[in-house]
mmCIF file of N, CA and C in Angstrom:
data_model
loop_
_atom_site.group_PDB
_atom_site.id
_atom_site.type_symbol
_atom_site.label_atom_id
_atom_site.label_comp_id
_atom_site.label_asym_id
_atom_site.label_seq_id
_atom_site.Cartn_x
_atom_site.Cartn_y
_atom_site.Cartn_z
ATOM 1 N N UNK A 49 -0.826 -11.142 -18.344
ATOM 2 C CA UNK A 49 -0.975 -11.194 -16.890
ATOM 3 C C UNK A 49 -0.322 -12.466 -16.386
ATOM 4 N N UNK A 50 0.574 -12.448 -15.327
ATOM 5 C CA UNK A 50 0.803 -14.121 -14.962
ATOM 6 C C UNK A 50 0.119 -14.557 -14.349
ATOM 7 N N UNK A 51 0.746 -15.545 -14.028
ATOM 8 C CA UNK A 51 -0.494 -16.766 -13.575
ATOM 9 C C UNK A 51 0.384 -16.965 -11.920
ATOM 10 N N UNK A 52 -1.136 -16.711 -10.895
ATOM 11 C CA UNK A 52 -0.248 -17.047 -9.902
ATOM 12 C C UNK A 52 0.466 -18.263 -9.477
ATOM 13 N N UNK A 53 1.612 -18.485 -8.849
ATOM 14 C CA UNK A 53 2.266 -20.081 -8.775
ATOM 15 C C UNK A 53 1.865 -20.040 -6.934
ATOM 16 N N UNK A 54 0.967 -19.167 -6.438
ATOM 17 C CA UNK A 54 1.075 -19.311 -5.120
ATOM 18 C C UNK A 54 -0.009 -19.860 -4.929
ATOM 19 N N UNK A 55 -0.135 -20.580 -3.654
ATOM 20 C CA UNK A 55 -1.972 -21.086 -3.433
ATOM 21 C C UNK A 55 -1.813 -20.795 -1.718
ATOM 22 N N UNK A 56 -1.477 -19.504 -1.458
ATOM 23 C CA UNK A 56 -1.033 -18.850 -0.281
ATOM 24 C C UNK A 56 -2.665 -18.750 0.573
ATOM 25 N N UNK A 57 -3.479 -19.393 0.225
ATOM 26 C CA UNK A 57 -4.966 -19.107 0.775
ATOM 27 C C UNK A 57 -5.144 -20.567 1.525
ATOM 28 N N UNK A 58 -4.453 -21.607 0.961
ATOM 29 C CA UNK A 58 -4.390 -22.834 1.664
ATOM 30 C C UNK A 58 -3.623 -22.916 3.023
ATOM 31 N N UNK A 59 -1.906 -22.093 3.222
ATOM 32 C CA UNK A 59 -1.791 -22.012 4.370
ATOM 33 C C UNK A 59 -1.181 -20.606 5.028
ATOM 34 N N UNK A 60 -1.987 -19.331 4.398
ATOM 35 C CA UNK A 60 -1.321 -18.462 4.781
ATOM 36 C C UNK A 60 -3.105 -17.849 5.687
ATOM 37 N N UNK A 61 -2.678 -17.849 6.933
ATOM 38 C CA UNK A 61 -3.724 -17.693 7.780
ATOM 39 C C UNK A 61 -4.166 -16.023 7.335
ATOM 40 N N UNK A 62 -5.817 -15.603 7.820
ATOM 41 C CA UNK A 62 -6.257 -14.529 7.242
ATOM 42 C C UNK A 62 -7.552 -13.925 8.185
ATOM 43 N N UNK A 63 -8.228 -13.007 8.348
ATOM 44 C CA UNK A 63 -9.213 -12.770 8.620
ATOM 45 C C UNK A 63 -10.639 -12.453 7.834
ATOM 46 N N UNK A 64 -11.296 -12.542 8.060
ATOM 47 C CA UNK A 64 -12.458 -11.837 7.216
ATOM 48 C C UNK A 64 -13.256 -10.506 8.069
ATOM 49 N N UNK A 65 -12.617 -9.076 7.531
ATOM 50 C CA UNK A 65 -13.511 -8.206 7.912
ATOM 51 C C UNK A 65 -14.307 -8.081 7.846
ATOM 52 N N UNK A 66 -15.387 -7.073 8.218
ATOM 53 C CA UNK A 66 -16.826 -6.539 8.273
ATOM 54 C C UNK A 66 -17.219 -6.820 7.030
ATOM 55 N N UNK A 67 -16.504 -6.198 5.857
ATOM 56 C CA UNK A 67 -16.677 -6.011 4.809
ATOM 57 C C UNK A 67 -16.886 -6.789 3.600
ATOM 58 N N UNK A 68 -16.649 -7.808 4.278
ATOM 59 C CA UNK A 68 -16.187 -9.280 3.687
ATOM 60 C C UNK A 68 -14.853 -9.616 2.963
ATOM 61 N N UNK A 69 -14.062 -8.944 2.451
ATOM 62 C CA UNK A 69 -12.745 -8.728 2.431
ATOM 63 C C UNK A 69 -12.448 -9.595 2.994
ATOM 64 N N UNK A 70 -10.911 -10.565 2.793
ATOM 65 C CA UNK A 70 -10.134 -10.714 3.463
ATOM 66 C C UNK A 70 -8.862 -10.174 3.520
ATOM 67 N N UNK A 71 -8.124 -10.363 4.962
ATOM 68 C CA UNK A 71 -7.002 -9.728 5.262
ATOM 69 C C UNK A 71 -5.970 -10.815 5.579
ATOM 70 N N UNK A 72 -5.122 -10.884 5.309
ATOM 71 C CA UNK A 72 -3.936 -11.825 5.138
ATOM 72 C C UNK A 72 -3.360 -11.511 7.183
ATOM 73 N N UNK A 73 -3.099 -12.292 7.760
ATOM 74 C CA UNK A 73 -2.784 -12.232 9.280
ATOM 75 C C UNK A 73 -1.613 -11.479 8.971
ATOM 76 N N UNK A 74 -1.090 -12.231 8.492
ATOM 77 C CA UNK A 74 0.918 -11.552 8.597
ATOM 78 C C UNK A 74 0.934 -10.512 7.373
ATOM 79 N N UNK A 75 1.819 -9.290 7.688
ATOM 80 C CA UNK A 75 2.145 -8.468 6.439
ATOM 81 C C UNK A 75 3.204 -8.335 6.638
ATOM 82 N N UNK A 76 4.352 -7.476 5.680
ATOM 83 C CA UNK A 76 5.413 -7.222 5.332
ATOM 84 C C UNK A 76 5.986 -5.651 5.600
ATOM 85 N N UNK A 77 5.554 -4.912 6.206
ATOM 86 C CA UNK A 77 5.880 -3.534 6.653
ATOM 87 C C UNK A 77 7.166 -3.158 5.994
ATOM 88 N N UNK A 78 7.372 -2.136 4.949
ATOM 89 C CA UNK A 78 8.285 -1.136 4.088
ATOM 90 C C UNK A 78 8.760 -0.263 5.279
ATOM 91 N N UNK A 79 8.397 0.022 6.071
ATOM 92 C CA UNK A 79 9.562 1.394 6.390
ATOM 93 C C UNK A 79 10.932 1.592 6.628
ATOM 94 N N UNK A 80 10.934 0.132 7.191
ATOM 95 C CA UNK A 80 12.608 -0.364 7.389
ATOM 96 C C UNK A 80 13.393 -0.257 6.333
ATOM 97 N N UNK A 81 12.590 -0.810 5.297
ATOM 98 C CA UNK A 81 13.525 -1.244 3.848
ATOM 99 C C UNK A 81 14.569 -0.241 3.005
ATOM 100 N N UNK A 82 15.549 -1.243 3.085
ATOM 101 C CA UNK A 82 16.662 -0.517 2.057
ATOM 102 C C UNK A 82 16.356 0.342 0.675
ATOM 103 N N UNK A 83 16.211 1.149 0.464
ATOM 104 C CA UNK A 83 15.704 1.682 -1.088
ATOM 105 C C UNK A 83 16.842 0.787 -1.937
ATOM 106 N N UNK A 84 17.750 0.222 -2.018
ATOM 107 C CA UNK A 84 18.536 -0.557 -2.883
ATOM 108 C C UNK A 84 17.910 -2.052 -3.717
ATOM 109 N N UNK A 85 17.710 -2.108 -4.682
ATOM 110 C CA UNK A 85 17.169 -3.248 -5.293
ATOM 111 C C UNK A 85 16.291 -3.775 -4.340
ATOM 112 N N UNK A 86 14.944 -3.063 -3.982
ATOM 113 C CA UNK A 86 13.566 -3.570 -3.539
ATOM 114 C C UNK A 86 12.698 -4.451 -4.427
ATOM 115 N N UNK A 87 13.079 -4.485 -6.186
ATOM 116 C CA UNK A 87 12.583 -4.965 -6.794
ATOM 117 C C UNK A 87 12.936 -6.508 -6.651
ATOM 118 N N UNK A 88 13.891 -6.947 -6.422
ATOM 119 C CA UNK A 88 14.383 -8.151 -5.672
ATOM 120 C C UNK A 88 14.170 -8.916 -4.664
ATOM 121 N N UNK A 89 13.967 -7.554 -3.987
ATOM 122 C CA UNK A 89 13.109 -8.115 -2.504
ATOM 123 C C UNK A 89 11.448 -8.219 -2.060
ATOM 124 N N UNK A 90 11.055 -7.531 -3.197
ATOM 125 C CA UNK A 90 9.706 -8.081 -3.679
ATOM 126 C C UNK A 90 9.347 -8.838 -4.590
ATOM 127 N N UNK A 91 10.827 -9.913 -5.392
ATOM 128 C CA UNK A 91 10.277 -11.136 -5.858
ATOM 129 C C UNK A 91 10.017 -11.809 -4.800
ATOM 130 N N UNK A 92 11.535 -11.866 -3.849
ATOM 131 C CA UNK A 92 11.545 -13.316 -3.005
ATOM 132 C C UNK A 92 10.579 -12.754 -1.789
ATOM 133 N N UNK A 93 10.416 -11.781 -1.232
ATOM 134 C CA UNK A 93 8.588 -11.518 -0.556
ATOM 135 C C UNK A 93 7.955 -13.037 -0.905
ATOM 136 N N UNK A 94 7.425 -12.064 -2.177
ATOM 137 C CA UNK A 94 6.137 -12.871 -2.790
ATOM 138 C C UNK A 94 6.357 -13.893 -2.971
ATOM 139 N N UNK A 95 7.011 -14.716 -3.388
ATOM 140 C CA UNK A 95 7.413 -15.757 -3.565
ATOM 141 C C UNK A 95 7.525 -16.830 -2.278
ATOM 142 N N UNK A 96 8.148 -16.342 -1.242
ATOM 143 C CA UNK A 96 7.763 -16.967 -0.190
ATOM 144 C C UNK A 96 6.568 -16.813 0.842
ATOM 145 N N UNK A 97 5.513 -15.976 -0.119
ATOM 146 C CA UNK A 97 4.281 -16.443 0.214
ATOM 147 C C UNK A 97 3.704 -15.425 1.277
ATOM 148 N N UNK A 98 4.462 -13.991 0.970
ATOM 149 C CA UNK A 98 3.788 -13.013 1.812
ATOM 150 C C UNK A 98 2.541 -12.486 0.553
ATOM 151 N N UNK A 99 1.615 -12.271 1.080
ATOM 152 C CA UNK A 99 0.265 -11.506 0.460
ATOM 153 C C UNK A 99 0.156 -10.241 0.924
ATOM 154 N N UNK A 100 0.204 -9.553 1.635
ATOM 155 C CA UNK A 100 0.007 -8.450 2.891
ATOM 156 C C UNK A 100 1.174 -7.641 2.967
ATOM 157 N N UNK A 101 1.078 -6.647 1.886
ATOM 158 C CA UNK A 101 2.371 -5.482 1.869
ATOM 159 C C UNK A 101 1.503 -4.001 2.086
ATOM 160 N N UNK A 102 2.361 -3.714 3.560
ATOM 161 C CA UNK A 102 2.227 -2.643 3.957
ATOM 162 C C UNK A 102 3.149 -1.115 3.783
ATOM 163 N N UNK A 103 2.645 0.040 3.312
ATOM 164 C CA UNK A 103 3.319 0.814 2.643
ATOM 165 C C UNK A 103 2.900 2.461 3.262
ATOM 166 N N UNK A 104 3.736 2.915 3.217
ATOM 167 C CA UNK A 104 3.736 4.559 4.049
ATOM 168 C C UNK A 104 3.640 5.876 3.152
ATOM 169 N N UNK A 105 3.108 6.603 3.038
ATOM 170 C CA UNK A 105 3.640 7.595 2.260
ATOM 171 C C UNK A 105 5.188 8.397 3.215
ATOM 172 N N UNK A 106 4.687 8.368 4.549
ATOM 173 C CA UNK A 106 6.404 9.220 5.137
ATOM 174 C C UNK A 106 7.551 8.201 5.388
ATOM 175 N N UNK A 107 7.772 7.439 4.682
ATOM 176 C CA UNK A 107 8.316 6.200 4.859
ATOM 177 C C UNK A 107 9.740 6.819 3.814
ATOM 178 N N UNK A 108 9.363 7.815 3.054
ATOM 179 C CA UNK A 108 10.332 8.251 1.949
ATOM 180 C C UNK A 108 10.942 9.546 2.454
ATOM 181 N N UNK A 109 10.253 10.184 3.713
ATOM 182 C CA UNK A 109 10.221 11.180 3.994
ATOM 183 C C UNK A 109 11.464 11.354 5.341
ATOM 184 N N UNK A 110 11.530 10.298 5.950
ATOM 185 C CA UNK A 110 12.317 9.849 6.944
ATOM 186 C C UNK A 110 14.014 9.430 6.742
ATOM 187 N N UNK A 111 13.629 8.058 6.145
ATOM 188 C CA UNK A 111 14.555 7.025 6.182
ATOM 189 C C UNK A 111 13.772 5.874 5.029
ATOM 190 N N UNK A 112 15.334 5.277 4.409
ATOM 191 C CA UNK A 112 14.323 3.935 3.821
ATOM 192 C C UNK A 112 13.890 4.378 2.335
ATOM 193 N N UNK A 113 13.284 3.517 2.077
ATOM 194 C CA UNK A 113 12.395 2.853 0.718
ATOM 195 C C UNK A 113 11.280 4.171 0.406
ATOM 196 N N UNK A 114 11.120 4.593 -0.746
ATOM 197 C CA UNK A 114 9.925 5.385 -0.370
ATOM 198 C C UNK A 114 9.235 4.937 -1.286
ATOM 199 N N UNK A 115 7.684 5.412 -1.389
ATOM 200 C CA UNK A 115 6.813 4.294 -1.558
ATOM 201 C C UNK A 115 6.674 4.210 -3.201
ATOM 202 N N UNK A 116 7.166 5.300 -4.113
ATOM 203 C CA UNK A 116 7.790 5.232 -5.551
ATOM 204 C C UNK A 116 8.397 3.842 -5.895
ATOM 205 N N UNK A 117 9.203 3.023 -4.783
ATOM 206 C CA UNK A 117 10.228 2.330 -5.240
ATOM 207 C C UNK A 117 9.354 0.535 -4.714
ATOM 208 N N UNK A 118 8.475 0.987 -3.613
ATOM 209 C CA UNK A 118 7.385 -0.351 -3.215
ATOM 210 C C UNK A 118 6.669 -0.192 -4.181
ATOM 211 N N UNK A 119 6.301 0.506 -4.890
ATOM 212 C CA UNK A 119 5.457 0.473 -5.745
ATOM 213 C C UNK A 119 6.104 -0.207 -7.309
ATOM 214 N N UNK A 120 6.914 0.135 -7.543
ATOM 215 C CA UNK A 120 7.989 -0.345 -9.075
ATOM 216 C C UNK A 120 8.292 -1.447 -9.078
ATOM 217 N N UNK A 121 8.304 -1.728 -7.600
ATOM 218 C CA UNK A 121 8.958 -3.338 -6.924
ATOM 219 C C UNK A 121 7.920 -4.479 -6.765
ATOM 220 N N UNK A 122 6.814 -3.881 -6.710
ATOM 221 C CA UNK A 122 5.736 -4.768 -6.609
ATOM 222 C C UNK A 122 5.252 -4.977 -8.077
ATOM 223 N N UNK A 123 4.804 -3.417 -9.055
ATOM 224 C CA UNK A 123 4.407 -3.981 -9.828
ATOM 225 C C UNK A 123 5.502 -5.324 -10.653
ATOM 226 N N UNK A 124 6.316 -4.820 -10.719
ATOM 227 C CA UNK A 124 7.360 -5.472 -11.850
ATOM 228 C C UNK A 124 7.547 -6.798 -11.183
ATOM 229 N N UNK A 125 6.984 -6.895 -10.000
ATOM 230 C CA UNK A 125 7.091 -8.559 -9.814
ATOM 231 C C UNK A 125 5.853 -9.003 -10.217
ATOM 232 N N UNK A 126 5.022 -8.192 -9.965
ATOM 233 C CA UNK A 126 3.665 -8.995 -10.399
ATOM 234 C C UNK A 126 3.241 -9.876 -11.702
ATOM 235 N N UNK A 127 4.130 -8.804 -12.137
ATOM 236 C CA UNK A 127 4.150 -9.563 -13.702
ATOM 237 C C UNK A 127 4.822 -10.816 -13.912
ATOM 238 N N UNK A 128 5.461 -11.434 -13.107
ATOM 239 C CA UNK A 128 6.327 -12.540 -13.113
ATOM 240 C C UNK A 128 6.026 -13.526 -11.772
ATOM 241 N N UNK A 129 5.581 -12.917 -11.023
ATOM 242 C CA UNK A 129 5.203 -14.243 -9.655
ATOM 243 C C UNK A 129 3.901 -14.670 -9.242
ATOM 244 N N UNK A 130 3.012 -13.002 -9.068
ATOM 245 C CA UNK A 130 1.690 -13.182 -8.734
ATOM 246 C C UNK A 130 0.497 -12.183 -9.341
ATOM 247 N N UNK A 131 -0.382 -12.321 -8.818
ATOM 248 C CA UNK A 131 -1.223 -11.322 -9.709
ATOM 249 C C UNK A 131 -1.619 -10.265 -8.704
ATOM 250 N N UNK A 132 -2.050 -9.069 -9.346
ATOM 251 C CA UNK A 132 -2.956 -8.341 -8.186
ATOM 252 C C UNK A 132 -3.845 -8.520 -7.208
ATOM 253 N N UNK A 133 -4.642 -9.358 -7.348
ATOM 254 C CA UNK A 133 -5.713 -9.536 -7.198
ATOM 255 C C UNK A 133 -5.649 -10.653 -5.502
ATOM 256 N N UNK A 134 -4.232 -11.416 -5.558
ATOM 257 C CA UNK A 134 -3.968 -12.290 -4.884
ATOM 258 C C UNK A 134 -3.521 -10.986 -3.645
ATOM 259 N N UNK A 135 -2.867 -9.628 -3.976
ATOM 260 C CA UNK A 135 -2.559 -9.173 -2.902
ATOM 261 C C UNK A 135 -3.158 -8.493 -1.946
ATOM 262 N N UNK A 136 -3.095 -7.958 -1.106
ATOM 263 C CA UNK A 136 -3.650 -7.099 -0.207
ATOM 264 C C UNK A 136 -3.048 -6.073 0.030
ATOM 265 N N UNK A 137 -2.481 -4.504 -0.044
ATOM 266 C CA UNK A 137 -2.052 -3.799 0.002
ATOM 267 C C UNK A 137 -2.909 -2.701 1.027
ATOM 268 N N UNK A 138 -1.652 -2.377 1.812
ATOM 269 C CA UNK A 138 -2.707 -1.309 2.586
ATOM 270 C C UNK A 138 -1.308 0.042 2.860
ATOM 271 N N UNK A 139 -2.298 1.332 3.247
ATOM 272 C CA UNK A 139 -1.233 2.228 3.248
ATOM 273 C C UNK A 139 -1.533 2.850 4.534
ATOM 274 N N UNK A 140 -1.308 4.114 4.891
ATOM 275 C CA UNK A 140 -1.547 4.835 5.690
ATOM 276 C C UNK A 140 -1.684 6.775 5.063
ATOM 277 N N UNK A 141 -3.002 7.295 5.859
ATOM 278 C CA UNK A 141 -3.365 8.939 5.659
ATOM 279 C C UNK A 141 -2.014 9.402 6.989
ATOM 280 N N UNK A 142 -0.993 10.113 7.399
ATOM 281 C CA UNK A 142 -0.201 10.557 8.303
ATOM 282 C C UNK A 142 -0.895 11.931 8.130
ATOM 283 N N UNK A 143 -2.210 12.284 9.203
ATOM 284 C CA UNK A 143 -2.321 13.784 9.044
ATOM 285 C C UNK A 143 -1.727 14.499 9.527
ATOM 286 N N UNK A 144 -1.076 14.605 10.142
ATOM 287 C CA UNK A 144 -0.274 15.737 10.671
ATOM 288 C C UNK A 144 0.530 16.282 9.644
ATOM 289 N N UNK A 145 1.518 15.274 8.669
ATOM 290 C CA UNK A 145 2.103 15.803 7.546
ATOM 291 C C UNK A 145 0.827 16.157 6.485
ATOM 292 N N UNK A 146 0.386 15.802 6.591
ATOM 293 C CA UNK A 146 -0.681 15.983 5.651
ATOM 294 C C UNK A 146 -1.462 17.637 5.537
ATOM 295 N N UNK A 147 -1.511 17.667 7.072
ATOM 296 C CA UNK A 147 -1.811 19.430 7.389
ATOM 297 C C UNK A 147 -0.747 19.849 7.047
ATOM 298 N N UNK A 148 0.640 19.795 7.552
ATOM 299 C CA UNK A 148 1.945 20.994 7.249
ATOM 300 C C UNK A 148 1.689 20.842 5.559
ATOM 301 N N UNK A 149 1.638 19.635 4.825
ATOM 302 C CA UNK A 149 2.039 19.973 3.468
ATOM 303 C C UNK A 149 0.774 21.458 3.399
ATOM 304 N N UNK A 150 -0.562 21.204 3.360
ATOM 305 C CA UNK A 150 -1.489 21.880 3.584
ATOM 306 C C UNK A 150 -1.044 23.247 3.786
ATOM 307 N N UNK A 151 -0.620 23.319 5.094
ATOM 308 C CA UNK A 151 -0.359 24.868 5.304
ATOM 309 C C UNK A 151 1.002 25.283 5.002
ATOM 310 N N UNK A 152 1.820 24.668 4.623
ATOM 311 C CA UNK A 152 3.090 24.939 3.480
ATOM 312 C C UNK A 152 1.925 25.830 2.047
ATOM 313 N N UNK A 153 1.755 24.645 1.387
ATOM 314 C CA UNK A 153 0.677 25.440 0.183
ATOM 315 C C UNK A 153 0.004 26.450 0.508
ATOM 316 N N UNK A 154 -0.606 26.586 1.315
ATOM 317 C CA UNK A 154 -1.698 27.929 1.536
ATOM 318 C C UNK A 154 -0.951 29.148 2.373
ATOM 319 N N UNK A 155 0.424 29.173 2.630
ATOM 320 C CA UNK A 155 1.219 30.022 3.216
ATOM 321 C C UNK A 155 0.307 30.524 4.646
ATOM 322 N N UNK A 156 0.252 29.306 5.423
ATOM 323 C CA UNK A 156 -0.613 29.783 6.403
ATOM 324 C C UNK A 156 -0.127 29.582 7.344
ATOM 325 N N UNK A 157 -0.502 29.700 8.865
ATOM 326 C CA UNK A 157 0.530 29.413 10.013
ATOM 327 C C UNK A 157 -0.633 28.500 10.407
ATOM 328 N N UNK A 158 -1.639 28.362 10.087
ATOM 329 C CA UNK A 158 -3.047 27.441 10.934
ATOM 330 C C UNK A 158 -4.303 27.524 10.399
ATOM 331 N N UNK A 159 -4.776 26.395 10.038
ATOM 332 C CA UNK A 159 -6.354 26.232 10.129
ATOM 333 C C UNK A 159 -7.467 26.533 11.024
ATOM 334 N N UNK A 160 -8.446 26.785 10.555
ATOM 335 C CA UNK A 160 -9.482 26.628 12.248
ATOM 336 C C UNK A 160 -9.957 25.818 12.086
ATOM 337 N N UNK A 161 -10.102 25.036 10.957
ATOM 338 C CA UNK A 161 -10.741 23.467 11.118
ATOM 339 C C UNK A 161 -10.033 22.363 9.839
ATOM 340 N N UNK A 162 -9.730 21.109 10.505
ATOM 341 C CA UNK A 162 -9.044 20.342 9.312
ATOM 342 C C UNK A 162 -10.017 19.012 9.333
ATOM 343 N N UNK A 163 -10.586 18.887 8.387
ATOM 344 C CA UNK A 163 -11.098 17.522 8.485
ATOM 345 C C UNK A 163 -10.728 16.784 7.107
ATOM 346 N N UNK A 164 -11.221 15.430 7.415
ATOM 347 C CA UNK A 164 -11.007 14.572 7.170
ATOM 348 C C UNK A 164 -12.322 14.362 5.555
ATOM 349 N N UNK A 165 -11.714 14.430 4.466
ATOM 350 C CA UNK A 165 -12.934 14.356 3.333
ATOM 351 C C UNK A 165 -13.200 13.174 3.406
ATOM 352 N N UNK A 166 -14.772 13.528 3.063
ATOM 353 C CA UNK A 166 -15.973 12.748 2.807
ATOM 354 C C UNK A 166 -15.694 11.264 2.601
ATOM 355 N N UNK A 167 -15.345 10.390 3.429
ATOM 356 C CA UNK A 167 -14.907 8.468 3.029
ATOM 357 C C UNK A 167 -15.890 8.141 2.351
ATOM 358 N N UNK A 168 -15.565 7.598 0.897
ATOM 359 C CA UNK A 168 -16.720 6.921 0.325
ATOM 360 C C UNK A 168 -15.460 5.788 -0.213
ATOM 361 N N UNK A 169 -16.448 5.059 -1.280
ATOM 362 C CA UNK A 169 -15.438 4.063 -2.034
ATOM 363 C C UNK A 169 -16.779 3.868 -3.339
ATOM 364 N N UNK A 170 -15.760 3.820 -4.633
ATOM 365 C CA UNK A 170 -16.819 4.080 -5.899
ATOM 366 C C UNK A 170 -16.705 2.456 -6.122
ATOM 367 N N UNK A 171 -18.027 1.982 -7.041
ATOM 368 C CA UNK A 171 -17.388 0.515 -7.341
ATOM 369 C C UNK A 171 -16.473 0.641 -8.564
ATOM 370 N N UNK A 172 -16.076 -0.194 -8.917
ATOM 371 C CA UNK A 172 -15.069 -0.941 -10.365
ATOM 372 C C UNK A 172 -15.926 -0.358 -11.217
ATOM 373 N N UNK A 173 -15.209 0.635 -11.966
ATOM 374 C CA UNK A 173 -15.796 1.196 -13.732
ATOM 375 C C UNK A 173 -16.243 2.789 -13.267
ATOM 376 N N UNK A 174 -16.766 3.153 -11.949
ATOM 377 C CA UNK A 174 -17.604 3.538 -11.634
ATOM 378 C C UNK A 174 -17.035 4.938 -12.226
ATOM 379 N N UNK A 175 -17.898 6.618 -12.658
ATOM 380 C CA UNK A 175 -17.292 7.481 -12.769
ATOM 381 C C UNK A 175 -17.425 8.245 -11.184
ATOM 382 N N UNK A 176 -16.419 8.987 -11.217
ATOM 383 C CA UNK A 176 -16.668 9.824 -9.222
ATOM 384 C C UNK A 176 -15.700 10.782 -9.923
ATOM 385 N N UNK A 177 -15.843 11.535 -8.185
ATOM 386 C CA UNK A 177 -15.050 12.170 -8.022
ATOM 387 C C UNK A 177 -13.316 12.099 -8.342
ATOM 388 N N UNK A 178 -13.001 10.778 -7.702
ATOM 389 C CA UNK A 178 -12.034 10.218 -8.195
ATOM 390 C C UNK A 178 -11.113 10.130 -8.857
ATOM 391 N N UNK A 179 -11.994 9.333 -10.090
ATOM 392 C CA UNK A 179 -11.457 9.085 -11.644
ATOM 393 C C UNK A 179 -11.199 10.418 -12.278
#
């Protein structure tokens, strides 16, 4: 595991949610990004001390980086700049694609009801649904 070289908690401003979590103020938003050597651009990210990488699933679907390649790019830096644990990663549910994939699969033209499953969160180890 490396060892982080950042001490990004001293001046990288943050909030503390409800949850007690913290959230890093500034993030780094993927949708723009070049799919071309992202792994590069998530050394020097991190390195200059972003914590807060934000990531799309229709981000691959559009234009840009898709989230296969934020993901390869992050881990493989991690191993060399910072650790997990230092980051904050957040994504986004896009339901609307989320229904068409839906009614693509079920060869349907419409639902009569789409909701949203059950939000829970399991702890660390925990067995669920999930795992």
């Amino acid at each position: 595991m490396a060892q982080s070289t950042l001490r990004a908690k001293e001046y990288v401003q943050s909030f503390v949610l409800l949850s007690r979590h913290v959230i890093p103020a500034v993030r780094l938003g993927t949708w723009r990004s070049s799919s071309q050597a992202f792994d590069s651009v998530a050394t020097a990210i991190l390195e200059a001390g972003y914590q807060h990488i934000d990531t799309t699933k229709s981000t691959g679907l559009r234009r840009g980086i898709r989230i296969l390649q934020v993901g390869h790019g992050l881990t493989t830096t991690m191993d060399e700049v910072i650790e997990r644990k230092d980051l904050f990663i957040t994504s986004k549910l896009w339901v609307c694609l989320a229904l068409l994939n839906t009614l693509q699969e079920l060869q349907l033209g419409y639902l009569d009801l789409y909701l949203i499953h059950w939000p829970f969160r399991l702890k660390e180890g925990a067995v669920g649904l999930l795992r």
